[in-house]
PDB file of C-alpha atoms in Angstrom:
ATOM      1  CA  ARG A   1     -48.325  -7.493  -0.188  1.00 72.00           C
ATOM      2  CA  VAL A   2     -45.099  -6.987  -0.180  1.00 69.00           C
ATOM      3  CA  GLY A   3     -42.684  -4.504   2.404  1.00 74.00           C
ATOM      4  CA  ALA A   4     -40.112  -1.975   2.384  1.00 75.00           C
ATOM      5  CA  GLY A   5     -36.933  -4.017   0.968  1.00 75.00           C
ATOM      6  CA  GLU A   6     -38.271  -7.286   0.053  1.00 79.00           C
ATOM      7  CA  ILE A   7     -37.223  -8.379  -3.649  1.00 75.00           C
ATOM      8  CA  LEU A   8     -39.170  -8.283  -6.041  1.00 70.00           C
ATOM      9  CA  ALA A   9     -37.113 -10.424  -8.924  1.00 70.00           C
ATOM     10  CA  VAL A  10     -33.486 -11.389  -9.422  1.00 69.00           C
ATOM     11  CA  LEU A  11     -32.159 -10.743 -13.089  1.00 65.00           C
ATOM     12  CA  HIS A  12     -29.538 -11.857 -14.340  1.00 65.00           C
ATOM     13  CA  SER A  13     -27.752  -9.329 -17.328  1.00 63.00           C
ATOM     14  CA  ASP A  14     -25.905 -12.829 -18.753  1.00 58.00           C
ATOM     15  CA  THR A  15     -24.965 -11.526 -22.940  1.00 53.00           C
ATOM     16  CA  GLN A  16     -24.065 -14.668 -25.269  1.00 48.00           C
ATOM     17  CA  THR A  17     -21.513 -14.138 -27.663  1.00 43.00           C
ATOM     18  CA  PRO A  18     -21.032 -17.311 -30.554  1.00 44.00           C
ATOM     19  CA  ARG A  19     -18.791 -18.382 -27.713  1.00 45.00           C
ATOM     20  CA  GLY A  20     -21.920 -19.111 -25.703  1.00 48.00           C
ATOM     21  CA  ASP A  21     -22.872 -16.946 -22.400  1.00 56.00           C
ATOM     22  CA  ALA A  22     -19.975 -13.962 -21.509  1.00 57.00           C
ATOM     23  CA  LEU A  23     -20.173 -14.530 -17.861  1.00 60.00           C
ATOM     24  CA  GLY A  24     -19.799 -17.977 -18.344  1.00 67.00           C
ATOM     25  CA  LEU A  25     -16.757 -17.281 -21.169  1.00 72.00           C
ATOM     26  CA  VAL A  26     -15.829 -14.711 -18.146  1.00 68.00           C
ATOM     27  CA  GLU A  27     -15.587 -17.540 -15.166  1.00 75.00           C
ATOM     28  CA  ARG A  28     -14.101 -20.129 -16.732  1.00 80.00           C
ATOM     29  CA  GLU A  29     -11.332 -17.160 -17.945  1.00 82.00           C
ATOM     30  CA  LEU A  30     -11.179 -16.568 -14.356  1.00 81.00           C
ATOM     31  CA  ALA A  31     -10.613 -20.166 -13.261  1.00 85.00           C
ATOM     32  CA  LEU A  32      -7.701 -20.648 -16.148  1.00 87.00           C
ATOM     33  CA  ARG A  33      -5.511 -17.851 -14.803  1.00 87.00           C
ATOM     34  CA  ARG A  34      -6.690 -18.760 -11.376  1.00 88.00           C
ATOM     35  CA  ASP A  35      -6.010 -23.030 -12.541  1.00 91.00           C
ATOM     36  CA  SER A  36      -2.063 -21.274 -13.992  1.00 91.00           C
ATOM     37  CA  LEU A  37      -1.613 -19.483 -11.340  1.00 91.00           C
ATOM     38  CA  ASP A  38      -1.673 -22.832  -8.717  1.00 92.00           C
ATOM     39  CA  GLN A  39       0.698 -24.264 -11.341  1.00 93.00           C
ATOM     40  CA  ASP A  40       3.202 -21.188 -10.418  1.00 93.00           C
ATOM     41  CA  GLU A  41       2.870 -21.622  -7.393  1.00 93.00           C
ATOM     42  CA  ARG A  42       4.125 -25.081  -7.163  1.00 94.00           C
ATOM     43  CA  ASN A  43       7.330 -24.854  -9.411  1.00 95.00           C
ATOM     44  CA  ARG A  44       8.060 -21.944  -7.537  1.00 93.00           C
ATOM     45  CA  ARG A  45       8.386 -24.063  -4.096  1.00 94.00           C
ATOM     46  CA  GLN A  46       9.817 -26.680  -6.053  1.00 96.00           C
ATOM     47  CA  GLN A  47      12.334 -25.074  -8.000  1.00 95.00           C
ATOM     48  CA  LEU A  48      13.044 -23.158  -4.168  1.00 94.00           C
ATOM     49  CA  GLU A  49      13.056 -26.567  -2.755  1.00 95.00           C
ATOM     50  CA  LEU A  50      15.879 -27.625  -5.403  1.00 96.00           C
ATOM     51  CA  GLN A  51      17.772 -24.395  -4.932  1.00 95.00           C
ATOM     52  CA  ARG A  52      17.600 -25.117  -0.928  1.00 95.00           C
ATOM     53  CA  ARG A  53      18.644 -28.949  -0.483  1.00 96.00           C
ATOM     54  CA  ALA A  54      21.806 -27.680  -3.714  1.00 97.00           C
ATOM     55  CA  LEU A  55      23.072 -24.979  -1.198  1.00 96.00           C
ATOM     56  CA  ALA A  56      22.384 -26.972   1.639  1.00 96.00           C
ATOM     57  CA  GLU A  57      24.478 -30.141  -0.111  1.00 97.00           C
ATOM     58  CA  ARG A  58      27.715 -27.526  -0.961  1.00 96.00           C
ATOM     59  CA  ALA A  59      27.270 -25.853   2.611  1.00 96.00           C
ATOM     60  CA  ARG A  60      28.449 -29.138   3.388  1.00 96.00           C
ATOM     61  CA  SER A  61      30.682 -29.698   0.341  1.00 97.00           C
ATOM     62  CA  LEU A  62      32.088 -26.405   1.570  1.00 96.00           C
ATOM     63  CA  GLN A  63      32.473 -27.597   5.518  1.00 96.00           C
ATOM     64  CA  ALA A  64      34.247 -31.096   5.074  1.00 96.00           C
ATOM     65  CA  GLU A  65      36.448 -29.220   2.922  1.00 96.00           C
ATOM     66  CA  SER A  66      37.257 -26.290   4.799  1.00 95.00           C
ATOM     67  CA  ASP A  67      37.653 -28.852   7.882  1.00 96.00           C
ATOM     68  CA  ARG A  68      40.411 -30.668   6.250  1.00 96.00           C
ATOM     69  CA  LEU A  69      42.338 -27.464   5.315  1.00 96.00           C
ATOM     70  CA  ALA A  70      41.943 -26.070   8.509  1.00 96.00           C
ATOM     71  CA  GLY A  71      43.839 -28.899   9.868  1.00 96.00           C
ATOM     72  CA  GLU A  72      46.220 -28.816   7.079  1.00 95.00           C
ATOM     73  CA  LEU A  73      47.017 -24.997   8.595  1.00 95.00           C
ATOM     74  CA  THR A  74      47.905 -26.386  12.085  1.00 96.00           C
ATOM     75  CA  VAL A  75      49.364 -29.203  10.147  1.00 96.00           C
ATOM     76  CA  SER A  76      52.000 -26.292   8.788  1.00 96.00           C
ATOM     77  CA  ARG A  77      51.667 -23.351  10.908  1.00 96.00           C
ATOM     78  CA  GLN A  78      53.650 -26.543  13.348  1.00 97.00           C
ATOM     79  CA  ARG A  79      56.276 -26.788  10.484  1.00 96.00           C
ATOM     80  CA  VAL A  80      56.315 -23.194  10.235  1.00 97.00           C
ATOM     81  CA  GLU A  81      57.033 -23.263  15.025  1.00 96.00           C
ATOM     82  CA  LEU A  82      59.568 -26.133  14.130  1.00 96.00           C
ATOM     83  CA  ALA A  83      61.864 -24.501  11.235  1.00 96.00           C
ATOM     84  CA  GLU A  84      62.435 -21.671  13.810  1.00 96.00           C
ATOM     85  CA  ALA A  85      63.280 -23.265  16.210  1.00 96.00           C
ATOM     86  CA  GLN A  86      65.516 -25.253  14.041  1.00 95.00           C
ATOM     87  CA  LEU A  87      67.135 -22.711  12.256  1.00 95.00           C
ATOM     88  CA  GLU A  88      67.580 -20.678  15.223  1.00 95.00           C
ATOM     89  CA  ARG A  89      68.898 -23.692  16.981  1.00 95.00           C
ATOM     90  CA  ARG A  90      71.309 -23.301  14.324  1.00 94.00           C
ATOM     91  CA  ARG A  91      71.986 -19.710  14.455  1.00 93.00           C
ATOM     92  CA  GLY A  92      73.177 -20.564  18.037  1.00 94.00           C
ATOM     93  CA  LEU A  93      75.897 -22.840  17.093  1.00 93.00           C
ATOM     94  CA  ALA A  94      77.191 -21.496  14.247  1.00 93.00           C
ATOM     95  CA  ARG A  95      78.243 -18.374  16.190  1.00 91.00           C
ATOM     96  CA  GLU A  96      79.627 -20.691  18.761  1.00 91.00           C
ATOM     97  CA  GLY A  97      81.439 -22.153  15.570  1.00 89.00           C
ATOM     98  CA  PHE A  98      79.960 -25.980  15.963  1.00 90.00           C
ATOM     99  CA  VAL A  99      77.794 -25.568  12.841  1.00 90.00           C
ATOM    100  CA  ALA A 100      78.936 -23.680   9.477  1.00 93.00           C
ATOM    101  CA  GLU A 101      77.051 -20.772   7.965  1.00 93.00           C
ATOM    102  CA  THR A 102      75.433 -23.169   5.041  1.00 94.00           C
ATOM    103  CA  GLU A 103      73.752 -25.388   7.162  1.00 93.00           C
ATOM    104  CA  VAL A 104      72.620 -21.566   8.571  1.00 95.00           C
ATOM    105  CA  GLN A 105      71.019 -20.931   5.386  1.00 96.00           C
ATOM    106  CA  ALA A 106      69.729 -23.694   4.006  1.00 96.00           C
ATOM    107  CA  ARG A 107      67.358 -24.450   7.333  1.00 95.00           C
ATOM    108  CA  ALA A 108      66.751 -20.096   6.639  1.00 96.00           C
ATOM    109  CA  GLU A 109      65.353 -21.861   3.607  1.00 96.00           C
ATOM    110  CA  ILE A 110      63.374 -24.710   5.113  1.00 96.00           C
ATOM    111  CA  TRP A 111      61.758 -22.095   7.294  1.00 96.00           C
ATOM    112  CA  LEU A 112      60.896 -19.716   4.622  1.00 97.00           C
ATOM    113  CA  GLU A 113      59.295 -21.913   2.834  1.00 97.00           C
ATOM    114  CA  ALA A 114      57.381 -23.693   5.832  1.00 96.00           C
ATOM    115  CA  ARG A 115      56.354 -20.100   5.819  1.00 97.00           C
ATOM    116  CA  GLN A 116      55.877 -19.947   2.526  1.00 97.00           C
ATOM    117  CA  ARG A 117      53.050 -23.307   2.858  1.00 96.00           C
ATOM    118  CA  GLU A 118      51.973 -21.704   5.650  1.00 96.00           C
ATOM    119  CA  ALA A 119      50.848 -18.907   3.899  1.00 97.00           C
ATOM    120  CA  GLN A 120      49.987 -20.301   0.771  1.00 96.00           C
ATOM    121  CA  SER A 121      46.942 -23.326   3.202  1.00 95.00           C
ATOM    122  CA  ARG A 122      45.897 -19.734   5.176  1.00 96.00           C
ATOM    123  CA  ARG A 123      44.645 -18.162   1.687  1.00 97.00           C
ATOM    124  CA  ALA A 124      42.938 -21.337   0.526  1.00 96.00           C
ATOM    125  CA  HIS A 125      41.240 -21.703   3.953  1.00 96.00           C
ATOM    126  CA  ASP A 126      40.131 -18.184   4.226  1.00 96.00           C
ATOM    127  CA  ALA A 127      39.250 -18.168   0.947  1.00 96.00           C
ATOM    128  CA  LEU A 128      37.136 -20.692   1.691  1.00 96.00           C
ATOM    129  CA  GLU A 129      35.320 -20.170   4.443  1.00 96.00           C
ATOM    130  CA  ARG A 130      34.156 -16.861   2.768  1.00 97.00           C
ATOM    131  CA  GLU A 131      32.669 -19.173   0.477  1.00 96.00           C
ATOM    132  CA  LYS A 132      31.073 -21.068   2.901  1.00 96.00           C
ATOM    133  CA  HIS A 133      29.520 -18.380   4.891  1.00 96.00           C
ATOM    134  CA  ALA A 134      28.257 -16.922   1.142  1.00 97.00           C
ATOM    135  CA  VAL A 135      26.552 -20.468   0.522  1.00 96.00           C
ATOM    136  CA  GLN A 136      25.002 -20.341   3.860  1.00 96.00           C
ATOM    137  CA  ALA A 137      23.535 -16.926   3.717  1.00 96.00           C
ATOM    138  CA  GLU A 138      21.499 -17.641   0.289  1.00 96.00           C
ATOM    139  CA  LEU A 139      20.884 -20.320   2.217  1.00 95.00           C
ATOM    140  CA  ALA A 140      19.464 -18.796   4.788  1.00 95.00           C
ATOM    141  CA  ALA A 141      17.900 -16.037   2.349  1.00 96.00           C
ATOM    142  CA  LEU A 142      15.723 -18.265   1.177  1.00 94.00           C
ATOM    143  CA  PRO A 143      12.598 -18.476   3.173  1.00 94.00           C
ATOM    144  CA  GLY A 144      11.625 -14.798   2.921  1.00 95.00           C
ATOM    145  CA  GLU A 145      12.408 -15.276  -1.344  1.00 93.00           C
ATOM    146  CA  LEU A 146       9.743 -17.510  -0.967  1.00 92.00           C
ATOM    147  CA  ARG A 147       7.939 -15.995   0.920  1.00 93.00           C
ATOM    148  CA  ALA A 148       8.249 -12.303  -1.250  1.00 93.00           C
ATOM    149  CA  GLN A 149       7.200 -14.954  -3.996  1.00 91.00           C
ATOM    150  CA  LEU A 150       4.083 -16.435  -2.889  1.00 91.00           C
ATOM    151  CA  LEU A 151       3.118 -13.498  -1.799  1.00 93.00           C
ATOM    152  CA  GLN A 152       3.289 -11.752  -5.446  1.00 92.00           C
ATOM    153  CA  VAL A 153       0.884 -15.142  -6.279  1.00 91.00           C
ATOM    154  CA  HIS A 154      -0.815 -14.686  -3.341  1.00 91.00           C
ATOM    155  CA  ARG A 155      -2.067 -10.633  -4.142  1.00 92.00           C
ATOM    156  CA  ALA A 156      -2.990 -11.718  -8.298  1.00 90.00           C
ATOM    157  CA  ARG A 157      -4.885 -14.709  -6.814  1.00 88.00           C
ATOM    158  CA  SER A 158      -6.928 -12.384  -4.745  1.00 89.00           C
ATOM    159  CA  GLU A 159      -7.151  -9.402  -7.855  1.00 89.00           C
ATOM    160  CA  LEU A 160      -8.906 -12.632 -10.077  1.00 85.00           C
ATOM    161  CA  ASP A 161     -11.329 -13.318  -6.999  1.00 86.00           C
ATOM    162  CA  GLN A 162     -12.079  -9.426  -6.507  1.00 86.00           C
ATOM    163  CA  GLN A 163     -12.126  -9.709 -10.291  1.00 81.00           C
ATOM    164  CA  ALA A 164     -15.164 -12.749 -10.404  1.00 78.00           C
ATOM    165  CA  ALA A 165     -17.046 -10.869  -7.616  1.00 79.00           C
ATOM    166  CA  GLU A 166     -17.811  -8.078  -9.424  1.00 75.00           C
ATOM    167  CA  GLN A 167     -18.452  -9.615 -12.890  1.00 72.00           C
ATOM    168  CA  GLN A 168     -21.017 -11.973 -11.205  1.00 70.00           C
ATOM    169  CA  ALA A 169     -22.053  -8.318  -8.686  1.00 70.00           C
ATOM    170  CA  ARG A 170     -22.392  -6.757 -12.411  1.00 67.00           C
ATOM    171  CA  ALA A 171     -23.954  -9.651 -14.348  1.00 67.00           C
ATOM    172  CA  VAL A 172     -26.702  -9.678 -11.119  1.00 69.00           C
ATOM    173  CA  ALA A 173     -30.043  -6.869 -10.456  1.00 72.00           C
ATOM    174  CA  THR A 174     -32.156  -7.818  -7.204  1.00 74.00           C
ATOM    175  CA  LEU A 175     -35.220  -5.404  -7.632  1.00 73.00           C
ATOM    176  CA  ARG A 176     -36.686  -4.961  -4.366  1.00 76.00           C
ATOM    177  CA  ALA A 177     -39.603  -2.810  -3.124  1.00 72.00           C
ATOM    178  CA  PRO A 178     -39.116   0.819  -2.297  1.00 79.00           C
ATOM    179  CA  ALA A 179     -42.247   1.075  -0.100  1.00 80.00           C
ATOM    180  CA  GLU A 180     -45.217  -1.592   1.718  1.00 79.00           C
ATOM    181  CA  ALA A 181     -47.364  -1.953  -1.588  1.00 76.00           C
ATOM    182  CA  ARG A 182     -48.615  -4.857  -3.554  1.00 77.00           C
ATOM    183  CA  VAL A 183     -47.588  -6.661  -5.883  1.00 75.00           C
ATOM    184  CA  ALA A 184     -50.519  -5.051  -9.038  1.00 76.00           C
ATOM    185  CA  ALA A 185     -49.139  -7.841 -11.726  1.00 78.00           C
ATOM    186  CA  VAL A 186     -45.966  -9.731 -12.489  1.00 80.00           C
ATOM    187  CA  ASN A 187     -44.713  -9.400 -16.394  1.00 80.00           C
ATOM    188  CA  ALA A 188     -41.885 -11.903 -16.856  1.00 77.00           C
ATOM    189  CA  LYS A 189     -41.618 -15.234 -16.381  1.00 80.00           C
ATOM    190  CA  PRO A 190     -38.351 -17.448 -14.884  1.00 78.00           C
ATOM    191  CA  GLY A 191     -35.700 -17.335 -16.898  1.00 70.00           C
ATOM    192  CA  GLN A 192     -37.765 -15.428 -19.632  1.00 75.00           C
ATOM    193  CA  TRP A 193     -35.335 -12.626 -21.557  1.00 71.00           C
ATOM    194  CA  VAL A 194     -36.486  -9.002 -21.165  1.00 71.00           C
ATOM    195  CA  ALA A 195     -34.881  -5.475 -22.736  1.00 73.00           C
ATOM    196  CA  ALA A 196     -33.620  -2.796 -21.437  1.00 71.00           C
ATOM    197  CA  GLY A 197     -36.313  -1.410 -19.468  1.00 73.00           C
ATOM    198  CA  HIS A 198     -39.235  -3.757 -20.298  1.00 75.00           C
ATOM    199  CA  PRO A 199     -41.103  -3.341 -17.021  1.00 81.00           C
ATOM    200  CA  VAL A 200     -41.157  -6.612 -14.617  1.00 76.00           C
ATOM    201  CA  VAL A 201     -43.367  -6.278 -11.786  1.00 76.00           C
ATOM    202  CA  SER A 202     -45.897  -3.609 -11.768  1.00 77.00           C
ATOM    203  CA  LEU A 203     -47.057  -2.407  -8.041  1.00 76.00           C
ATOM    204  CA  LEU A 204     -49.606  -0.947  -6.336  1.00 76.00           C
ATOM    205  CA  PRO A 205     -48.629   1.644  -3.866  1.00 71.00           C
ATOM    206  CA  ALA A 206     -50.393   2.947  -0.513  1.00 64.00           C
ATOM    207  CA  GLY A 207     -51.580   5.645  -2.269  1.00 60.00           C
ATOM    208  CA  ASP A 208     -53.548   5.496  -6.073  1.00 48.00           C
ATOM    209  CA  GLY A 209     -51.644   5.139  -9.067  1.00 48.00           C
ATOM    210  CA  ASP A 210     -49.283   2.525 -10.285  1.00 44.00           C
ATOM    211  CA  GLU A 211     -45.638   2.249  -9.940  1.00 46.00           C
ATOM    212  CA  GLU A 212     -43.688   0.233 -12.139  1.00 45.00           C
ATOM    213  CA  SER A 213     -39.786  -1.300 -11.535  1.00 48.00           C
TER     214      SER A 213
END
């Protein structure tokens, strides 16, 4: 005697192909794709880690060069200030007639050259600072880039898991008693192949007649 909803039989709808059972082939194919995704994730992590190390090394190098140029810029500014002070002193002496105008002109040329060198140092330092900030921004963006790439891999893996679950569900059919009844006959043995429409279990319901499932 079986109750309503009780399992009567579990059927596996495996089909055979020249290479083996269809379900097994699908499962092996899904396993290969899952292994490929795992390898893809490892590769992405490794590539981004190498990129992170290279960017970090570049950032350290740029910082050291920026510090060096900052020192040069400070020296250049000091030279401009000194040249300007000497120029003003020569101009004062020239107004009083103590030095010739040619000496004032010579000091003016020294001051202009110092200003040019300071401008060059400043442009070099500013360019290096921009490059350093760009590298630091790229370095800071790497974790987010890794998360985005891994999210793609995880979504693909979830889709594979869903496909595997759906394939498994299609491959297995569970027969349950529609109502309380008695088993009149079992028309198949475990492991036996049955054709579509072939009765597997015959039930004798509480009323008259037999019901087949």
